mmCIF file of C-alpha atoms in Angstrom:
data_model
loop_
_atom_site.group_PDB
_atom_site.id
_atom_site.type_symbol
_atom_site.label_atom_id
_atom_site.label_comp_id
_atom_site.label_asym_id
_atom_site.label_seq_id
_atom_site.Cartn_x
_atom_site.Cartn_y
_atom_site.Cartn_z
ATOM 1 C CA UNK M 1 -16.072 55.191 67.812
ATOM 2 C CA UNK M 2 -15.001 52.032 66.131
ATOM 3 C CA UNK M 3 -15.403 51.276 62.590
ATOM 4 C CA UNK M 4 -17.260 48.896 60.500
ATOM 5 C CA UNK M 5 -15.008 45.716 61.520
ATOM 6 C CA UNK M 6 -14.762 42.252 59.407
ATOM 7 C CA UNK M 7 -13.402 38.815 59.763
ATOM 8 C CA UNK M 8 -11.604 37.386 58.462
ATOM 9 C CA UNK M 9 -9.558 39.420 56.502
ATOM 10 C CA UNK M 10 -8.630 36.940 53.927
ATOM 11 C CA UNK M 11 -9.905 33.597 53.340
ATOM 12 C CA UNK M 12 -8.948 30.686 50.645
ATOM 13 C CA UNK M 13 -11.751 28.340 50.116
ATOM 14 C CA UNK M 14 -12.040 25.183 47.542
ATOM 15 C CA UNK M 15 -14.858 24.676 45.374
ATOM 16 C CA UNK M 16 -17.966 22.989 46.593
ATOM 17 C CA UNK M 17 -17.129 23.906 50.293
ATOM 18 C CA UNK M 18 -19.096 26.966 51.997
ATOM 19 C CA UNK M 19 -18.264 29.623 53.865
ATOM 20 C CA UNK M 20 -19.337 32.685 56.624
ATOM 21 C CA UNK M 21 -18.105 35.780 56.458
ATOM 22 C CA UNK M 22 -18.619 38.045 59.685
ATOM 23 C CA UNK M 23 -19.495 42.123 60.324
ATOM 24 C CA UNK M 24 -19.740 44.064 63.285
ATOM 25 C CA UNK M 25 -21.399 47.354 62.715
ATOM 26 C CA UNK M 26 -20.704 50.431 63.966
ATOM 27 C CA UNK M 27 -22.237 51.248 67.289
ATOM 28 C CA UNK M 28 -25.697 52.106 67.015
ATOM 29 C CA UNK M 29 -25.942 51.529 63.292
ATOM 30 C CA UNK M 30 -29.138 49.010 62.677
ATOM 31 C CA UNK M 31 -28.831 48.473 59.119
ATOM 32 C CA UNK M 32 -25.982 46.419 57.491
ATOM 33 C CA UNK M 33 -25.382 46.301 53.770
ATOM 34 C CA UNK M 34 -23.535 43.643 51.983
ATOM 35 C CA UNK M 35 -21.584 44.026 48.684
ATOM 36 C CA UNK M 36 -19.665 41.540 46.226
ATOM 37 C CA UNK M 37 -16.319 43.634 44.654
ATOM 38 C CA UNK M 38 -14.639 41.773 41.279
ATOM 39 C CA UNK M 39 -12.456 43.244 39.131
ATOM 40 C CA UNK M 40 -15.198 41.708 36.399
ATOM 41 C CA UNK M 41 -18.472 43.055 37.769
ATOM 42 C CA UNK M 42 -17.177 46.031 40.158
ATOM 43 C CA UNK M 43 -19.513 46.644 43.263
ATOM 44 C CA UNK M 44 -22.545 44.960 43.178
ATOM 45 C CA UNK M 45 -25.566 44.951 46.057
ATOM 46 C CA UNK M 46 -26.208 41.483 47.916
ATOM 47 C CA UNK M 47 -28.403 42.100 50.293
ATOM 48 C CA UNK M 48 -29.347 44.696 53.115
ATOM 49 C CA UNK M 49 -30.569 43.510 56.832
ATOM 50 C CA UNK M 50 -32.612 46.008 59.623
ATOM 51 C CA UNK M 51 -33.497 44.673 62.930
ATOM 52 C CA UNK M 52 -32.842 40.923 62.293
ATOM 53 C CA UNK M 53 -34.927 41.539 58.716
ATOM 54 C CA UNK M 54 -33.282 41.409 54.754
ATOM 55 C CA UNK M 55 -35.386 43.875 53.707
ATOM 56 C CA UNK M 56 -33.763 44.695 50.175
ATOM 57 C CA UNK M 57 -31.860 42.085 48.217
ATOM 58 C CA UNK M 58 -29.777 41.885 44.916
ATOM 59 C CA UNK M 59 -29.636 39.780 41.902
ATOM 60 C CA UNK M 60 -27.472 37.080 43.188
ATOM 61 C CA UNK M 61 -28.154 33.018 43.359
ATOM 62 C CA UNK M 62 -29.669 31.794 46.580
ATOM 63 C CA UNK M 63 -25.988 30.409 47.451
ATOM 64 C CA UNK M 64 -25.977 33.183 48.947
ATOM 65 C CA UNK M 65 -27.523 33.924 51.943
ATOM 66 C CA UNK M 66 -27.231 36.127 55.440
ATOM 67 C CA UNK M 67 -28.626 37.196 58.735
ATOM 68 C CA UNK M 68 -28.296 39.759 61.539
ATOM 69 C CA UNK M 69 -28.428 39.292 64.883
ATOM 70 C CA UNK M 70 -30.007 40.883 67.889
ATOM 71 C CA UNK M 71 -26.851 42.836 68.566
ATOM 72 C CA UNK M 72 -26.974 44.228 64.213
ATOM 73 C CA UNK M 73 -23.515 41.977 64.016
ATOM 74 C CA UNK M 74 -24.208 40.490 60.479
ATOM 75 C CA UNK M 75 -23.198 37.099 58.456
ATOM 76 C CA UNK M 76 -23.130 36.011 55.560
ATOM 77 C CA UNK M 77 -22.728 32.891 53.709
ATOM 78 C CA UNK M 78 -22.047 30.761 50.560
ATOM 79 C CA UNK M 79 -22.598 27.580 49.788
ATOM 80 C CA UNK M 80 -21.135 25.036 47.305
ATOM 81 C CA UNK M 81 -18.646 27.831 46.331
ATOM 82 C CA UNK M 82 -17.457 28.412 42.445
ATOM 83 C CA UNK M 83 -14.309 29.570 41.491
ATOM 84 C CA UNK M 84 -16.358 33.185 39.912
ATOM 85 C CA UNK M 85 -17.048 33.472 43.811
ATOM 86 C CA UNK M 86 -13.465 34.690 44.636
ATOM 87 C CA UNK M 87 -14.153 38.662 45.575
ATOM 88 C CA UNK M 88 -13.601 41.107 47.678
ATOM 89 C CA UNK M 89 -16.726 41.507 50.049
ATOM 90 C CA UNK M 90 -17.440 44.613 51.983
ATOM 91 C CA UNK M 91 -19.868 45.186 54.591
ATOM 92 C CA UNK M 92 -21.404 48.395 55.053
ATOM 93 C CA UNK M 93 -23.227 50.096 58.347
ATOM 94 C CA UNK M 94 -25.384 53.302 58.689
ATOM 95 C CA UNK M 95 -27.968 53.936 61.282
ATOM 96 C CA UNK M 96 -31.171 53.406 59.668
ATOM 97 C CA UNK M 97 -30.576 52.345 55.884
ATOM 98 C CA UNK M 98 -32.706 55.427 54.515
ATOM 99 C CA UNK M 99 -30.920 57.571 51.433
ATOM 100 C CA UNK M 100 -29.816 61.242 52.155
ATOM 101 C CA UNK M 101 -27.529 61.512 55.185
ATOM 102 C CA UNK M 102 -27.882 58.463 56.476
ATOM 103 C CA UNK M 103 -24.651 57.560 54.847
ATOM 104 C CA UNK M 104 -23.250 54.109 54.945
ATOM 105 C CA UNK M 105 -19.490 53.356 56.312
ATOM 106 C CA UNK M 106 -17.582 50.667 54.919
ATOM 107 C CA UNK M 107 -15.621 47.693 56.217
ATOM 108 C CA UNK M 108 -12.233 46.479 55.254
ATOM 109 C CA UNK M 109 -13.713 43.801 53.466
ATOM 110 C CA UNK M 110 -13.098 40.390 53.347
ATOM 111 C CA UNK M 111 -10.902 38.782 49.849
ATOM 112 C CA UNK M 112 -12.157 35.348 49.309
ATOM 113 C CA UNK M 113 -9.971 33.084 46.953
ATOM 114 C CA UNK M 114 -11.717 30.288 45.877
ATOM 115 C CA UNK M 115 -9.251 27.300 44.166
ATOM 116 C CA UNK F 1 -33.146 49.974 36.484
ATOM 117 C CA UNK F 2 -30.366 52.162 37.888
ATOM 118 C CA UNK F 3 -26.935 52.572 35.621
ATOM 119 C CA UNK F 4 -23.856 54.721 36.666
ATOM 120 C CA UNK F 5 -21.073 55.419 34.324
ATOM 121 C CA UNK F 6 -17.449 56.480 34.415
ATOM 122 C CA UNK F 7 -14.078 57.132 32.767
ATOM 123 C CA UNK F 8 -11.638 54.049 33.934
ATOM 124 C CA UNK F 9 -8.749 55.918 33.747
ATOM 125 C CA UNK F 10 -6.853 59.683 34.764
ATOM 126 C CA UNK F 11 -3.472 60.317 34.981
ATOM 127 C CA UNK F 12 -2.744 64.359 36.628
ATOM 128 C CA UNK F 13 0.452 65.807 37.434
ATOM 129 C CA UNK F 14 0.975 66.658 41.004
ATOM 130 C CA UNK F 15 -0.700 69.759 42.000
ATOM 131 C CA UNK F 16 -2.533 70.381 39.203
ATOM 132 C CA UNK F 17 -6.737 70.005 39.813
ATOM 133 C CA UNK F 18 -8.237 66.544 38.430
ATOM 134 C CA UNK F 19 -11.801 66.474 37.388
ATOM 135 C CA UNK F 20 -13.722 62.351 37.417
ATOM 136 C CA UNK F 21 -16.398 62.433 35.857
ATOM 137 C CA UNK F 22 -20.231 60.256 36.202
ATOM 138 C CA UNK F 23 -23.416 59.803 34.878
ATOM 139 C CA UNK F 24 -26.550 58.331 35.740
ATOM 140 C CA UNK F 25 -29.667 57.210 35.078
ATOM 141 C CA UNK F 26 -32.130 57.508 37.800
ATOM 142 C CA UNK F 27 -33.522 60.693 38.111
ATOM 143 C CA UNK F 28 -34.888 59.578 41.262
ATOM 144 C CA UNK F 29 -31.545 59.402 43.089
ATOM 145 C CA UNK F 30 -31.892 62.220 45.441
ATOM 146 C CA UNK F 31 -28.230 61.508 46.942
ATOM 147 C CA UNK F 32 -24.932 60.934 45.035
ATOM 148 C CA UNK F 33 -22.015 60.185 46.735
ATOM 149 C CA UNK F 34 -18.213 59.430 46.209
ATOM 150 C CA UNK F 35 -16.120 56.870 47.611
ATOM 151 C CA UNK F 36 -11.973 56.529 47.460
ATOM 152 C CA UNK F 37 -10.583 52.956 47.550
ATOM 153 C CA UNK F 38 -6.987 52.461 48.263
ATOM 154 C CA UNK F 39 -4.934 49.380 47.550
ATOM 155 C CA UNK F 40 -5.883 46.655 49.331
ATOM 156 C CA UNK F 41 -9.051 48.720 51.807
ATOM 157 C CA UNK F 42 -12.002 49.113 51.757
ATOM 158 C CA UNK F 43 -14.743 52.391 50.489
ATOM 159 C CA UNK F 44 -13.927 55.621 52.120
ATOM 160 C CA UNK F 45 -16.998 58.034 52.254
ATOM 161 C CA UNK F 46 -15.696 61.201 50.768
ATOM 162 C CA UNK F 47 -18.270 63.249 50.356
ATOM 163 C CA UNK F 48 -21.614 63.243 48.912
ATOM 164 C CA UNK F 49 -24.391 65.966 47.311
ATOM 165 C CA UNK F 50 -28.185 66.182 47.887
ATOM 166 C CA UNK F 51 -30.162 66.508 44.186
ATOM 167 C CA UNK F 52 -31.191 69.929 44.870
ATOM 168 C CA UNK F 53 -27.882 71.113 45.293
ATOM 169 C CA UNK F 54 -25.599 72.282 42.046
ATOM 170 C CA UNK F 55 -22.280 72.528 44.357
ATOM 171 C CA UNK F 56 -20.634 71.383 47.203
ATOM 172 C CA UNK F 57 -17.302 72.164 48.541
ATOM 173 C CA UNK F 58 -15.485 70.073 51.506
ATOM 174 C CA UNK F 59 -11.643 71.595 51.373
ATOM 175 C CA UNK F 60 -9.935 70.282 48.762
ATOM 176 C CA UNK F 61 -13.016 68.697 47.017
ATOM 177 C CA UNK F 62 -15.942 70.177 44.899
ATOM 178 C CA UNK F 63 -18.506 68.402 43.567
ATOM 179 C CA UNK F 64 -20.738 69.607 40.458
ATOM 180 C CA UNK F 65 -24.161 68.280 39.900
ATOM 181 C CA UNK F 66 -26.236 69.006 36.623
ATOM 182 C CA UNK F 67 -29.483 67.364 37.415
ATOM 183 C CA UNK F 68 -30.916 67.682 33.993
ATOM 184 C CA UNK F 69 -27.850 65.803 32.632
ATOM 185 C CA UNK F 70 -27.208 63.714 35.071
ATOM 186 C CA UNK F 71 -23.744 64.223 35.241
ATOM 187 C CA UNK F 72 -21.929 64.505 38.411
ATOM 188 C CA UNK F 73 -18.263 65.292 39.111
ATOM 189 C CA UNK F 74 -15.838 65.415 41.749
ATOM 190 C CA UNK F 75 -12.622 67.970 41.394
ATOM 191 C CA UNK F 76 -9.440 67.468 43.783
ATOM 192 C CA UNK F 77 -7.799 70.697 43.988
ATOM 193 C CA UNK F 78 -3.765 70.483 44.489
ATOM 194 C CA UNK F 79 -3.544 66.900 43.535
ATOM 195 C CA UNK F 80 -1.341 64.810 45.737
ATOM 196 C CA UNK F 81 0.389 61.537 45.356
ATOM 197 C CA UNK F 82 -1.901 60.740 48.173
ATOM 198 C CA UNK F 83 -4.716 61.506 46.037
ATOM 199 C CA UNK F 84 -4.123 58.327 43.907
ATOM 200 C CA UNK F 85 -7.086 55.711 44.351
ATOM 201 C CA UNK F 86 -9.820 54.448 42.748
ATOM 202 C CA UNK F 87 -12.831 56.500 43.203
ATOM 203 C CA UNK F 88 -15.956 55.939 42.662
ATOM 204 C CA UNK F 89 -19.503 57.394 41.704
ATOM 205 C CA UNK F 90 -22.536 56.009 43.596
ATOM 206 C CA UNK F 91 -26.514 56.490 43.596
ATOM 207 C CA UNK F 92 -28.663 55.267 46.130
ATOM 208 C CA UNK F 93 -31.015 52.916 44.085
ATOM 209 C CA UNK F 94 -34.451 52.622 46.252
ATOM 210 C CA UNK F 95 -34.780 50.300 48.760
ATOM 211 C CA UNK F 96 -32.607 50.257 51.997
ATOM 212 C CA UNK F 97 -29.040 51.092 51.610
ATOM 213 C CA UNK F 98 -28.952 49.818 48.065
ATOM 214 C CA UNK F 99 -26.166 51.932 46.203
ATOM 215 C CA UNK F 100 -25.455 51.289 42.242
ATOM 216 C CA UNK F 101 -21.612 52.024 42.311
ATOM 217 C CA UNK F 102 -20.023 53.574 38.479
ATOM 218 C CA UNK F 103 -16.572 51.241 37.782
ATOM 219 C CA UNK F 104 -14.700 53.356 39.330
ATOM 220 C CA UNK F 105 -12.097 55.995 38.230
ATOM 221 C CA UNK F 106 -8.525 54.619 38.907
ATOM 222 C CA UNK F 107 -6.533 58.018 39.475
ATOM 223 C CA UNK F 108 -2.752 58.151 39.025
ATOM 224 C CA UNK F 109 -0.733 61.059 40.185
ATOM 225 C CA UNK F 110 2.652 61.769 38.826
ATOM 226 C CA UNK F 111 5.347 64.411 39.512
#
């Protein structure tokens, strides 16, 4: 079975310009977890999505935003981007999004450089 | 709300047993997991313990879990030069998938 997959890979943005960031779960995996890595802050929740719903959500500025699709693939976006946006962000699967052993498998992440 | 704390830093010889360290806040957390990042990847599931548990072993790895302290640890038996990553402690924190991750323990094996 294929893993959590993300693109792009790397990305170099400017400030004030926006950008989508793409996951495709695991197979049969509904929920899809988002998470902002900086060496400042460490790991820090965005947002979660279930069946085309963000049903849990972090303490971050409405700048940024997401969505899932019919098929649990997964976006997210950032608008009017800041330099304290550069990051690595990883997307994470699991089949339902309930604690215990519904574990959740990680992507490679994206690194955003913002200049 | 939910806090998780660990050591930044342990440097082990190679083959001897390392020992990382967490603690956390929420007694509610009723699974605790750890995670390995390598250079450059992404969060490798490594293994994780249910709150009613005071021990799990997976092969190399045993995890320790004093619920009244709230102190978790991991121990990597035979420590390789593989072994060196960051790894790090996480709780879920209510909600859907939402896991409070510690800083992270950057291990460094040496010979």
């Amino acid at each position: 079975k294929a893993g959590v997959t993300q693109t792009p890979r790397y990305l170099i943005k400017t400030r004030g310009q926006q950008v989508t960031l793409s996951c495709s779960p695991i197979s049969g995996h509904r929920s899809v977890s988002w998470y902002q890595q900086t060496p400042g802050q460490g790991l820090q929740f965005l947002f979660e999505y279930f069946s085309e719903t963000q049903r849990n959500k972090g303490n971050f500025p409405g700048r940024f935003s997401g969505r899932q699709f019919s098929n649990s693939r997964s976006e997210m976006n950032v608008s009017t981007l800041e330099l304290g946006d550069s990051a690595l962000y990883l997307c994470a699967s699991s089949p339902e999004g309930r604690e215990g052993t519904d574990t959740q498998y990680f992507g490679p992440g994206t690194r955003l450089t913002v200049l | 709300g939910e806090d998780v704390e660990q050591s930044l830093f342990l440097s082990v010889r190679e083959g001897d047993s390392s020992v990382i360290n967490c603690t956390y806040t929420d007694s509610s957390s009723t699974y605790l997991y750890w995670y390995k990042q390598e250079p450059g990847a992404g969060l490798q599931l490594l293994t994780y313990i249910f709150s009613n548990m005071d021990m799990k072993q997976d092969q190399r790895l045993t995890v320790l879990l004093n619920k009244k302290d709230k102190h978790l640890s991991l121990r990597i038996a035979d420590t390789q030069t593989g072994d060196s990553a960051i790894y790090f402690c996480a709780a879920f924190s209510g909600g859907y998938n939402k896991l409070i991750f510690g800083a992270g323990t950057r291990l460094a094996v040496h010979p």
